[in-house]
Amino acid sequence: MKRKSIWTVLVVFGLIFMVSCGKDAKKAIDEAQASIDRAKTAEADKYAPDEFQSAESLLSKARDQFEEREYKDAKANAISAKDQAELAYKRALERKGAEVSTEPRPEQEPSLAYNVPSLSEEGIAIEEQAKAVLKDINFDFDRYDLTELAKEILVKNAEWLKEHAEVKIIIEGHCDERGSEEYNLALGEKRAQSVRDYLVSLGISPARIKIISYGESMPLDPRSNEEAWAKNRRAHFAIQK
Amino acid sequence: MRKWMIVSLFFGFTLSSWAQESEPSEFVVISKAPKQARVAIPVFRVRAQAEDAFQLTEELSSLLVKDLEKSGLYSFIPRNSYLRMEPISEEIEDWQAWNLIGAQVLIRGELNELVPGQFRLTIKLFDIPSQKLAVGKNYSGPKASLNRMIHRFADEAILWLTDKRGPFEARIAFVSNRTGRKEIYFADTDGRNVFQLTNTKKLNLSPCWLSGNMLYYTGYDQGNPDLYLLDLSGKKSLISSHPGLNISPAVGPGGKKIAMAMETPGNNLDIYIMNPDGTKPQRVTTHPGADLEPTWSPDGYHIAFVSDRTGSPQIYWIDLSKGSEGEGNYPLRLTYYGNYNTSPAWSPDGRFIAYSRRIDNQFDLFLIDLKAEEGRSEIQLTNTPYNEEEPAWSPDSRMLVYSANPAGNYDIFMISIYKKEPIRITDWSSDETQPSWSLNLFEEGG
């Protein structure tokens, strides 16, 4: 009697377990399907085709696995399918939004986050974007070599420059007010050159870069203290018109 | 740990401030005047209708006193010790009265208004020991030229005393950011009659006179630091616009050649010499370090300059007669103390190279004496808690003009090598820097 009951209990548990697994898997598959449907209505198959197709094939796999009673795998794939579908939905909306603003909107402010193809607005948009994205880098006193932080900033600046291959820049070299006027012109020039050389090593074409030194003559902060001086020892990015 | 630090800082501070108080002077006399004369200058006589004529003559007399005192060659005897102001008669001076107060030279002047607005200024210099008229001049012109007449006579008085003309009938060019942007200005040697030369609202730097009325400077008109030649009538010519820096213009003796710093392709700043119109540039330095701020020797065969080839800016010179830097022609280093030595200025008589050294974040002026007996020796000219920078010589090599910031902002100052009292030339609240002293206008025929 005891052995039979243990087995019964085990079988019952097993069945319950299987059924609940199956239920979870079913639930995951249903949810994945819902997300895919939602993505479809947002035209994700058109605007985020890679993500959408990936979601669909994952769901298809999950369904097959469910039929084979491979509930765990089915659930895992269904969850992945749902994530992909949601990603497809999000990206589709972004890209669709960009296309919609193609129509000229003369009464509205030029859209800054998207590439507005209309001619006069684009130039302003790029410059505004550049100003926000291309950060100044700073130098140590009397030095023109790049600090680790400077290199990190330049790597990010270079990424933006690669995404906007039509943009040409001017790198300005600046110094703090200490030191002689003439030698500071030379130091500012070296700072601009350091930055240019590093950008070129990151793959930016030298033809896109001009440099100029302003020495100590155009401080960002006119005060005479360490804080101001540190800000003034910089290379600044400007856009060639 | 902290307490100990505070206590020692406190002691250190009190000790150093005590030490500073016992510091002799912030400026030193570079050289003893070979000749000095005690001069009496009574107020000039005036024969004019204008209401302000008397005040005008007082000002003119006082301007002459100031020029002669500044030079360090004359020492003015105050008028309250004169036994008599007037001569005995038109032709006869009371020589004894002047002797008694220790005067060696007497200067008398008279201002006449010929027609309203046109003046004649007559000035006479008497040598008291020999009781003779030594220099007599008549100048005429409109009111605006009266100051210049005084400066011219001061130069004559110095010429008579030392056989070398004084530097006061000249112009001082400088950079000022008074308008918010650095522009080029010039003024008389006493700081009066300031005139704004550029108005590009961009950056304008490093004026250097070619003659009494033409100067070179670096301007960013075209968005790049280019070298221009500007004439006081306003005519501007582009001299050098190589990509990158075109800076540090320096005019060679006789205005035959100029030197400047430009970028050699490969982006290394080098000294070049060329014709005054910018043609035929020849490279002088070849080292990959930055070479700039050239200054010429009076014989035109040497250039002293700044180079950071050892890592920090130091002053070197090179022999041009051997061609450009290369095999057998290496620049010789002149400065070995301090880690930041810039702005060399070679005196027109070849005796000194003045420069500016940064010590603990603060600049002082130094001179290298090239004729010193023990070989080259150095003199620290200034030792103040503020900055003295960018020295430039007067055409007679006896005075320096420089920029300093005792009041916080930079102004132009002047000092004689025979004295230790600096004289303030500008007093705007903005920064005035990079002065350049023109050649003597009289000698130029201008």
XYZ file of C-alpha atoms in Angstrom:
687
model
C 0.000 0.000 0.000
C 2.773 2.545 0.927
C 4.790 2.146 -2.275
C 1.710 2.566 -4.387
C 0.713 5.775 -2.552
C 4.165 7.318 -2.944
C 4.072 6.686 -6.603
C 0.552 8.026 -6.859
C 1.548 11.127 -5.027
C 4.540 11.504 -7.273
C 2.508 11.003 -10.419
C -0.114 13.412 -9.207
C 2.539 15.958 -8.421
C 4.103 15.363 -11.781
C 0.829 15.866 -13.519
C 0.058 18.997 -11.585
C 3.519 20.224 -12.327
C 3.192 19.522 -16.004
C -0.178 21.077 -16.209
C 0.948 24.240 -14.443
C 4.053 24.428 -16.644
C 1.885 24.049 -19.613
C -0.366 26.753 -18.281
C 2.565 29.143 -17.813
C 3.837 28.376 -21.272
C 0.390 28.927 -22.715
C 0.097 32.182 -20.914
C 3.503 33.334 -22.177
C 2.597 32.350 -25.722
C -0.670 34.236 -25.554
C 1.027 37.305 -24.223
C 3.687 37.105 -26.907
C 0.986 36.867 -29.544
C -0.745 39.899 -28.122
C 2.472 41.918 -28.246
C 3.084 40.855 -31.809
C -0.405 41.879 -32.791
C 0.090 45.245 -31.172
C 3.412 45.676 -32.973
C 1.639 44.825 -36.226
C -0.882 47.583 -35.740
C 2.007 50.011 -35.260
C 3.303 48.800 -38.658
C 6.365 47.261 -37.024
C 6.613 44.811 -39.909
C 7.326 47.835 -42.057
C 9.274 50.134 -39.760
C 11.110 47.629 -37.572
C 11.179 44.561 -39.811
C 14.200 42.912 -38.181
C 12.809 43.094 -34.709
C 9.323 42.061 -35.849
C 10.468 39.024 -37.779
C 12.615 37.945 -34.878
C 9.584 38.135 -32.564
C 7.462 36.114 -34.963
C 10.003 33.336 -35.423
C 10.550 33.074 -31.667
C 6.804 32.700 -31.107
C 6.553 30.109 -33.810
C 9.289 28.116 -32.146
C 7.582 28.460 -28.793
C 4.362 27.048 -30.238
C 6.183 24.059 -31.703
C 7.849 23.380 -28.403
C 4.482 23.593 -26.647
C 3.062 20.951 -28.955
C 6.042 18.755 -28.077
C 5.322 19.414 -24.397
C 8.666 21.141 -23.969
C 6.955 23.656 -21.762
C 10.003 25.225 -20.197
C 11.642 25.992 -23.524
C 8.355 27.096 -24.954
C 7.861 29.560 -22.129
C 11.390 30.910 -22.484
C 10.991 31.487 -26.202
C 7.593 32.986 -25.776
C 8.964 35.483 -23.285
C 11.740 36.382 -25.714
C 9.193 36.725 -28.487
C 7.207 39.147 -26.366
C 10.318 41.261 -25.610
C 11.194 41.424 -29.283
C 7.652 42.366 -30.209
C 7.674 45.189 -27.701
C 11.007 46.429 -29.020
C 9.658 46.294 -32.557
C 6.626 48.271 -31.494
C 8.741 50.980 -29.816
C 11.155 51.345 -32.730
C 8.387 51.393 -35.249
C 6.784 54.284 -33.462
C 10.056 56.247 -33.328
C 10.787 55.785 -36.967
C 7.282 56.431 -38.040
C 7.273 59.630 -36.000
C 10.386 60.853 -37.835
C 8.822 60.243 -41.206
C 5.626 61.966 -40.341
C 7.469 65.238 -39.562
C 8.847 65.251 -43.118
C 5.952 67.429 -44.099
C 6.999 71.078 -43.834
C 5.734 72.704 -40.678
C 6.447 76.376 -41.144
C 4.550 77.482 -38.041
C 6.332 75.112 -35.716
C 9.849 75.092 -34.209
C 12.236 72.860 -36.155
C 12.315 69.454 -34.549
C 15.650 69.051 -32.838
C 15.706 65.343 -32.089
C 15.115 64.170 -35.652
C 16.772 64.868 -38.961
C 14.396 67.275 -40.557
C 15.138 67.153 -44.274
C 13.807 70.607 -45.139
C 16.825 72.726 -46.163
C 16.952 75.787 -43.915
C 15.918 73.970 -40.804
C 18.425 71.181 -41.199
C 21.455 73.411 -40.974
C 20.216 74.943 -37.738
C 19.231 71.579 -36.346
C 22.662 70.082 -36.977
C 24.433 73.036 -35.407
C 22.186 72.949 -32.354
C 22.717 69.234 -32.037
C 26.456 69.626 -32.432
C 26.575 72.282 -29.723
C 24.754 69.977 -27.354
C 26.671 66.826 -28.198
C 30.263 67.875 -28.937
C 31.660 68.616 -25.512
C 34.714 70.742 -24.675
C 37.727 68.921 -23.352
C 40.040 70.361 -20.746
C 43.789 70.315 -20.247
C 46.173 70.445 -17.325
C 48.185 73.606 -16.693
C 50.874 74.125 -19.362
C 49.990 70.783 -20.955
C 48.611 69.867 -24.345
C 48.431 66.086 -23.959
C 45.019 64.453 -23.602
C 43.832 63.221 -20.211
C 41.918 59.934 -19.946
C 38.701 61.867 -19.431
C 39.439 63.948 -22.523
C 39.898 60.804 -24.582
C 36.554 59.417 -23.368
C 34.815 62.625 -24.411
C 36.552 62.583 -27.763
C 35.488 58.992 -28.400
C 31.866 60.067 -27.910
C 32.360 63.173 -30.047
C 33.857 60.986 -32.756
C 30.826 58.685 -32.677
C 28.513 61.604 -33.341
C 30.820 62.868 -36.077
C 30.728 59.467 -37.758
C 26.944 59.491 -37.701
C 26.943 62.932 -39.312
C 29.525 62.545 -42.000
C 28.565 65.786 -43.734
C 29.577 67.931 -40.747
C 32.929 69.713 -40.774
C 34.389 71.086 -37.568
C 36.784 73.696 -36.288
C 38.738 72.768 -33.177
C 39.626 75.866 -31.144
C 42.594 75.734 -28.747
C 42.424 77.968 -25.676
C 44.615 78.722 -22.641
C 44.144 80.326 -19.268
C 45.431 83.876 -18.823
C 48.670 82.948 -17.109
C 51.703 82.819 -19.343
C 52.805 85.003 -22.221
C 50.399 85.980 -24.990
C 52.569 84.569 -27.787
C 53.488 81.325 -26.079
C 49.828 80.799 -25.222
C 48.980 81.099 -28.922
C 51.454 78.287 -29.563
C 50.084 76.212 -26.663
C 46.500 76.701 -27.828
C 47.538 75.527 -31.286
C 49.168 72.414 -29.815
C 46.033 71.650 -27.835
C 43.901 71.877 -30.969
C 46.406 69.674 -32.813
C 46.321 67.006 -30.065
C 42.571 66.820 -30.363
C 42.646 66.697 -34.142
C 45.297 63.975 -34.196
C 43.293 61.847 -31.775
C 40.082 62.228 -33.778
C 41.945 61.249 -36.926
C 43.257 58.155 -35.128
C 39.626 57.316 -34.332
C 38.791 57.368 -38.028
C 37.590 60.927 -38.642
C 38.891 62.282 -41.932
C 41.387 65.156 -41.493
C 39.668 66.932 -44.372
C 36.718 67.528 -42.036
C 38.820 69.281 -39.416
C 40.264 72.779 -39.222
C 42.101 74.073 -36.192
C 42.644 77.533 -34.746
C 44.315 78.878 -31.627
C 42.959 81.810 -29.656
C 45.586 81.617 -26.930
C 44.422 83.309 -23.751
C 42.225 85.838 -25.519
C 38.808 84.183 -25.365
C 38.273 82.800 -21.894
C 35.027 81.066 -21.048
C 35.209 82.409 -17.524
C 36.782 85.850 -17.076
C 37.597 85.431 -13.396
C 41.141 84.934 -12.150
C 41.009 81.824 -10.004
C 41.740 78.118 -10.290
C 38.168 77.267 -11.172
C 38.033 79.743 -14.038
C 41.485 78.821 -15.287
C 40.634 75.130 -15.406
C 37.553 75.897 -17.538
C 39.525 78.133 -19.865
C 42.204 75.536 -20.635
C 40.135 73.837 -23.276
C 39.585 72.684 -26.811
C 36.207 73.700 -28.137
C 34.309 72.323 -31.128
C 32.672 74.696 -33.599
C 30.941 73.862 -36.875
C 32.365 75.056 -40.201
C 29.703 76.958 -42.065
C 48.163 66.089 11.577
C 46.015 69.088 10.640
C 46.877 71.134 13.686
C 50.558 70.717 13.006
C 50.061 71.857 9.424
C 48.126 74.958 10.462
C 50.722 75.939 13.023
C 53.602 75.590 10.593
C 51.688 77.447 7.875
C 51.109 80.282 10.328
C 54.775 80.454 11.210
C 55.813 80.248 7.596
C 53.467 83.074 6.671
C 54.624 85.413 9.409
C 58.242 84.695 8.630
C 57.809 85.331 4.931
C 55.847 88.540 5.382
C 58.502 89.744 7.795
C 61.118 88.833 5.225
C 59.216 90.717 2.537
C 59.090 93.872 4.563
C 62.839 93.913 4.845
C 63.123 93.448 1.035
C 64.949 96.537 -0.273
C 63.170 97.606 -3.450
C 60.936 96.026 -6.004
C 62.895 97.554 -8.894
C 66.615 97.972 -9.413
C 68.805 100.445 -11.245
C 70.300 98.621 -14.205
C 73.037 101.019 -15.017
C 74.550 104.177 -13.611
C 73.829 107.155 -15.845
C 77.087 108.127 -17.557
C 76.074 111.729 -17.211
C 73.430 113.431 -15.149
C 72.533 117.060 -14.882
C 70.544 119.037 -12.377
C 68.169 121.237 -14.330
C 66.133 124.327 -13.452
C 63.069 124.981 -15.610
C 61.067 128.087 -14.666
C 57.519 128.187 -16.001
C 57.566 129.258 -19.654
C 56.634 132.783 -20.526
C 53.473 133.290 -22.476
C 52.373 135.883 -24.999
C 48.901 134.874 -26.049
C 45.336 136.163 -25.970
C 43.625 132.856 -25.211
C 42.156 132.553 -21.716
C 43.707 129.173 -21.118
C 47.113 130.278 -22.386
C 48.654 130.483 -18.937
C 47.426 127.050 -17.987
C 48.670 125.780 -21.328
C 52.202 127.044 -20.704
C 52.205 125.551 -17.221
C 51.255 122.204 -18.695
C 53.904 122.426 -21.394
C 56.625 123.342 -18.869
C 55.522 120.483 -16.683
C 55.538 118.044 -19.612
C 59.182 118.926 -20.335
C 60.078 118.398 -16.680
C 58.392 114.975 -16.737
C 60.184 113.800 -19.889
C 63.592 114.857 -18.606
C 63.000 113.292 -15.179
C 61.744 110.051 -16.703
C 64.915 109.658 -18.704
C 67.008 109.411 -15.557
C 69.521 111.780 -17.139
C 68.188 115.031 -15.726
C 67.129 115.774 -12.198
C 64.696 118.653 -11.815
C 65.256 121.280 -9.139
C 61.879 122.293 -7.714
C 60.819 125.852 -8.448
C 60.325 126.849 -4.825
C 64.110 126.886 -4.384
C 64.813 129.234 -7.316
C 66.292 132.504 -6.139
C 64.851 134.307 -9.111
C 62.575 133.244 -11.963
C 63.348 135.982 -14.485
C 66.668 136.799 -16.171
C 68.411 140.049 -15.312
C 67.574 141.313 -18.790
C 66.666 139.903 -22.203
C 70.256 138.809 -22.845
C 71.665 138.293 -19.356
C 71.029 135.525 -16.907
C 71.866 135.675 -13.212
C 74.362 132.819 -13.389
C 75.314 133.135 -9.750
C 71.762 132.672 -8.569
C 71.529 129.457 -10.553
C 74.916 128.241 -9.381
C 73.945 128.819 -5.781
C 71.050 126.387 -5.985
C 73.220 123.772 -7.686
C 71.713 123.998 -11.139
C 73.936 122.832 -13.994
C 71.436 123.432 -16.782
C 68.770 126.095 -17.210
C 65.903 125.784 -19.670
C 63.695 128.721 -20.589
C 60.688 128.689 -22.879
C 58.254 131.131 -24.390
C 54.896 130.483 -25.998
C 53.582 132.949 -28.557
C 50.218 132.797 -30.245
C 50.902 134.071 -33.755
C 47.322 134.011 -34.936
C 44.451 132.375 -33.034
C 45.178 128.641 -32.972
C 48.718 128.900 -34.377
C 51.577 128.954 -31.885
C 55.303 129.432 -31.789
C 57.239 127.788 -28.991
C 60.784 128.996 -28.377
C 62.944 126.966 -25.988
C 66.528 127.652 -24.912
C 68.921 125.458 -22.957
C 71.800 127.136 -21.120
C 74.902 125.418 -19.827
C 75.372 127.193 -16.484
C 79.056 126.416 -15.778
C 80.087 127.834 -19.159
C 77.354 130.472 -19.044
C 76.406 129.803 -22.659
C 73.319 129.137 -24.716
C 73.781 125.521 -25.752
C 70.525 124.621 -27.565
C 67.943 127.010 -29.013
C 64.854 125.910 -30.952
C 61.819 127.545 -32.508
C 58.831 125.400 -33.245
C 55.539 126.494 -34.811
C 52.279 124.781 -35.408
C 48.680 124.366 -34.263
C 47.729 123.732 -30.653
C 47.549 119.977 -31.199
C 51.247 119.835 -32.071
C 52.484 121.613 -28.949
C 53.032 118.424 -26.956
C 55.081 116.990 -29.761
C 57.277 120.107 -29.745
C 58.009 119.517 -26.071
C 58.892 115.874 -26.661
C 61.188 116.928 -29.494
C 62.972 119.425 -27.296
C 63.369 116.891 -24.489
C 65.083 114.611 -27.023
C 67.333 117.518 -28.050
C 68.272 118.226 -24.439
C 69.199 114.576 -23.993
C 71.171 114.619 -27.246
C 73.147 117.604 -26.056
C 73.910 115.993 -22.720
C 74.778 112.474 -23.912
C 75.426 112.670 -27.680
C 72.508 110.330 -28.165
C 69.004 111.522 -28.972
C 66.208 110.934 -26.446
C 63.199 108.662 -27.206
C 60.212 110.852 -26.363
C 59.074 112.059 -29.790
C 57.765 108.617 -30.694
C 54.668 106.447 -30.474
C 53.823 103.560 -28.242
C 51.551 100.946 -29.786
C 49.723 98.452 -27.582
C 46.806 96.038 -27.424
C 43.718 96.895 -25.382
C 40.513 94.977 -24.720
C 38.713 98.147 -23.712
C 35.992 97.607 -26.307
C 35.555 94.016 -25.221
C 37.767 92.776 -28.052
C 41.542 93.072 -28.368
C 42.329 95.919 -30.769
C 45.532 97.828 -31.576
C 45.985 101.375 -30.237
C 48.827 103.860 -30.102
C 49.617 106.897 -27.966
C 52.343 109.445 -27.262
C 55.156 108.298 -24.988
C 53.379 109.931 -22.058
C 50.165 108.048 -22.757
C 48.282 111.009 -24.163
C 46.534 111.288 -27.516
C 45.430 107.664 -27.630
C 44.225 106.565 -31.052
C 42.430 103.340 -31.882
C 44.026 101.797 -34.988
C 41.989 98.646 -35.586
C 38.295 98.115 -35.176
C 37.678 94.657 -36.575
C 35.918 93.407 -33.419
C 37.920 90.228 -33.806
C 41.281 89.465 -32.250
C 44.301 91.733 -32.880
C 47.693 91.100 -31.242
C 51.443 91.765 -31.153
C 51.937 95.227 -32.689
C 55.499 95.887 -33.859
C 56.508 99.171 -35.508
C 58.221 99.061 -38.887
C 58.671 102.817 -38.964
C 57.154 105.744 -37.076
C 53.880 105.278 -38.871
C 53.603 101.675 -40.033
C 53.280 98.625 -37.868
C 52.904 94.864 -38.164
C 50.395 92.931 -36.130
C 48.531 89.626 -36.082
C 44.841 89.940 -36.918
C 42.063 87.340 -37.095
C 40.108 89.288 -39.760
C 39.751 86.222 -41.977
C 39.218 83.790 -39.129
C 42.906 82.817 -38.988
C 45.824 84.518 -37.207
C 47.411 86.352 -40.158
C 50.153 88.971 -40.255
C 49.207 92.447 -41.476
C 51.082 95.684 -42.088
C 49.049 98.710 -41.096
C 49.736 102.289 -41.918
C 48.425 105.103 -39.740
C 46.290 106.333 -42.604
C 44.366 103.076 -42.276
C 45.790 101.218 -45.257
C 46.236 97.550 -44.418
C 48.257 94.939 -46.350
C 48.208 91.209 -45.795
C 51.807 90.089 -45.294
C 51.532 86.452 -44.309
C 48.554 84.152 -44.162
C 49.994 80.667 -44.041
C 47.666 78.078 -42.520
C 47.964 78.182 -38.754
C 49.773 80.833 -36.736
C 51.441 83.866 -38.343
C 52.696 85.603 -35.202
C 55.485 87.420 -33.335
C 56.576 89.982 -35.959
C 60.010 91.521 -35.307
C 61.599 94.191 -37.485
C 65.292 93.843 -38.254
C 67.816 96.718 -38.158
C 67.127 99.351 -40.770
C 63.802 97.709 -41.576
C 65.537 95.587 -44.227
C 64.153 92.252 -43.075
C 61.516 91.046 -40.688
C 61.292 87.869 -38.607
C 58.165 86.060 -37.480
C 56.901 82.655 -36.366
C 54.932 80.483 -38.790
C 53.979 76.873 -39.038
C 56.123 74.564 -41.070
C 53.958 71.857 -42.684
C 53.923 69.009 -40.205
C 52.604 71.632 -37.816
C 55.661 72.815 -36.027
C 56.094 76.521 -35.247
C 59.393 77.913 -36.581
C 61.170 81.245 -36.944
C 61.254 82.620 -40.490
C 62.882 85.744 -41.883
C 61.597 87.517 -44.977
C 61.347 90.816 -46.800
C 59.199 93.482 -45.152
C 56.461 92.787 -47.727
C 56.364 89.104 -46.795
C 58.161 87.798 -49.869
C 61.091 85.330 -49.882
C 60.482 83.607 -46.539
C 63.507 81.669 -45.279
C 63.259 79.159 -42.520
C 65.647 79.749 -39.604
C 64.858 77.073 -36.993
C 64.335 73.425 -37.860
C 63.684 71.777 -34.493
C 60.265 70.130 -34.017
C 59.656 72.169 -30.853
C 57.737 75.454 -30.956
C 60.089 78.352 -31.843
C 58.671 81.863 -31.595
C 59.098 85.471 -30.374
C 62.190 86.381 -32.420
C 64.174 89.554 -31.661
C 67.068 90.884 -33.752
C 70.601 91.840 -32.778
C 71.524 95.345 -34.008
C 73.957 93.981 -36.587
C 71.240 91.779 -38.044
C 73.306 88.581 -37.736
C 71.710 87.080 -34.669
C 68.177 86.377 -33.617
C 67.235 85.534 -30.044
C 63.983 83.618 -29.662
C 61.858 81.426 -27.415
C 61.840 77.661 -27.872
C 60.236 74.872 -25.871
C 62.512 72.239 -27.402
C 63.586 71.079 -23.918
C 59.964 70.898 -22.704
C 59.471 74.402 -21.337
C 59.958 77.825 -22.959
C 63.548 79.081 -22.771
C 65.485 81.733 -24.681
C 68.061 80.857 -27.320
C 69.977 82.674 -30.006
C 71.117 81.627 -33.433
C 73.770 82.947 -35.800
C 72.096 83.825 -39.099
C 75.358 84.246 -40.946
C 75.716 80.466 -40.841
C 72.335 79.942 -42.440
C 69.451 78.080 -40.886
C 69.663 75.687 -37.956
C 71.445 72.529 -38.928
C 74.877 70.889 -39.032
C 77.349 73.164 -37.367
C 74.764 75.816 -36.615
C 72.954 75.096 -33.397
C 71.043 77.677 -31.414
C 72.781 78.585 -28.179
C 70.685 78.520 -25.026
C 70.755 81.773 -23.040
C 68.470 81.095 -20.063
C 69.159 78.328 -17.571
C 67.246 79.422 -14.519
C 63.515 79.165 -14.135
C 61.239 76.947 -16.198
C 59.376 79.607 -18.179
C 61.367 82.353 -19.896
C 59.682 84.303 -22.706
C 59.317 87.620 -24.583
C 63.003 88.374 -25.293
C 63.747 91.940 -26.465
C 67.211 92.835 -27.744
C 68.173 96.446 -27.048
C 68.930 98.449 -30.220
C 72.457 99.158 -28.948
C 73.066 95.417 -28.551
C 73.866 95.569 -24.871
C 70.928 93.822 -23.240
C 68.317 91.170 -23.895
C 65.328 91.903 -21.667
C 62.823 89.111 -21.038
C 60.106 87.937 -18.717
C 60.449 84.962 -16.370
C 57.629 83.202 -14.591
C 58.501 82.347 -10.993
C 55.814 80.571 -8.950
C 53.020 81.736 -11.237
C 54.099 85.338 -11.301
C 56.204 87.174 -13.923
C 59.221 89.419 -13.399
C 61.529 91.194 -15.829
C 65.142 90.147 -16.234
C 67.987 91.455 -18.339
C 70.898 89.553 -19.792
C 73.894 91.888 -19.938
C 75.780 90.792 -23.048
C 78.698 93.111 -22.417
C 79.294 92.217 -18.779
C 82.928 91.566 -17.957
C 82.425 88.070 -16.649
C 80.690 86.994 -19.819
C 76.893 87.169 -19.939
C 75.325 88.020 -16.629
C 71.728 88.414 -15.527
C 70.018 91.185 -13.617
C 66.596 90.854 -12.088
C 64.935 94.167 -12.894
C 61.637 93.661 -11.066
C 60.746 91.681 -7.984
C 57.128 92.524 -7.242
C 54.150 90.446 -6.090
C 52.414 91.162 -9.383
C 53.321 90.538 -13.055
C 55.682 92.447 -15.341
C 55.678 91.112 -18.892
C 56.371 91.788 -22.567
C 59.279 94.268 -22.342
C 60.127 96.462 -25.336
C 63.010 98.914 -25.743
C 62.990 102.629 -26.489
C 64.908 103.483 -29.688
C 67.805 104.870 -27.629
C 68.099 101.656 -25.544
C 67.786 103.555 -22.279
C 64.182 102.825 -21.378
C 61.859 99.855 -21.309
C 58.141 99.818 -21.779
C 56.201 96.785 -20.486
C 52.827 95.610 -19.252
C 52.140 95.074 -15.555
C 49.140 94.524 -13.305
C 49.724 96.107 -9.896
C 46.080 97.174 -9.753
C 44.770 93.829 -10.970
C 44.270 94.763 -14.622
C 47.180 95.148 -17.056
C 48.518 98.613 -17.930
C 51.528 99.943 -19.801
C 54.472 101.152 -17.714
C 57.843 102.625 -18.521
C 61.170 102.669 -16.688
C 64.607 104.111 -17.311
C 67.574 101.774 -16.906
C 69.100 104.527 -14.768
C 66.256 104.697 -12.278
C 64.114 102.406 -10.222
C 60.811 104.231 -10.352
C 58.369 102.866 -12.922
C 56.036 105.325 -14.602
C 52.448 104.481 -15.438
C 51.511 105.243 -19.068
C 47.900 103.962 -19.306
C 45.237 103.873 -16.620
C 42.114 102.371 -18.158
C 40.368 99.676 -16.178
C 40.715 97.296 -19.123
C 43.891 95.325 -19.993
C 46.577 97.071 -22.015
C 49.390 94.770 -23.117
C 52.135 94.037 -25.681
C 53.609 97.544 -26.011
C 55.970 98.511 -28.845
C 58.019 101.743 -28.924
C 58.439 103.248 -32.393
C 61.622 104.782 -33.781
C 62.158 108.444 -33.065
C 59.846 110.398 -35.372
C 62.309 113.249 -35.812
C 65.082 110.913 -36.947
C 62.688 109.320 -39.361
C 61.885 112.634 -40.904
C 58.273 112.126 -39.889
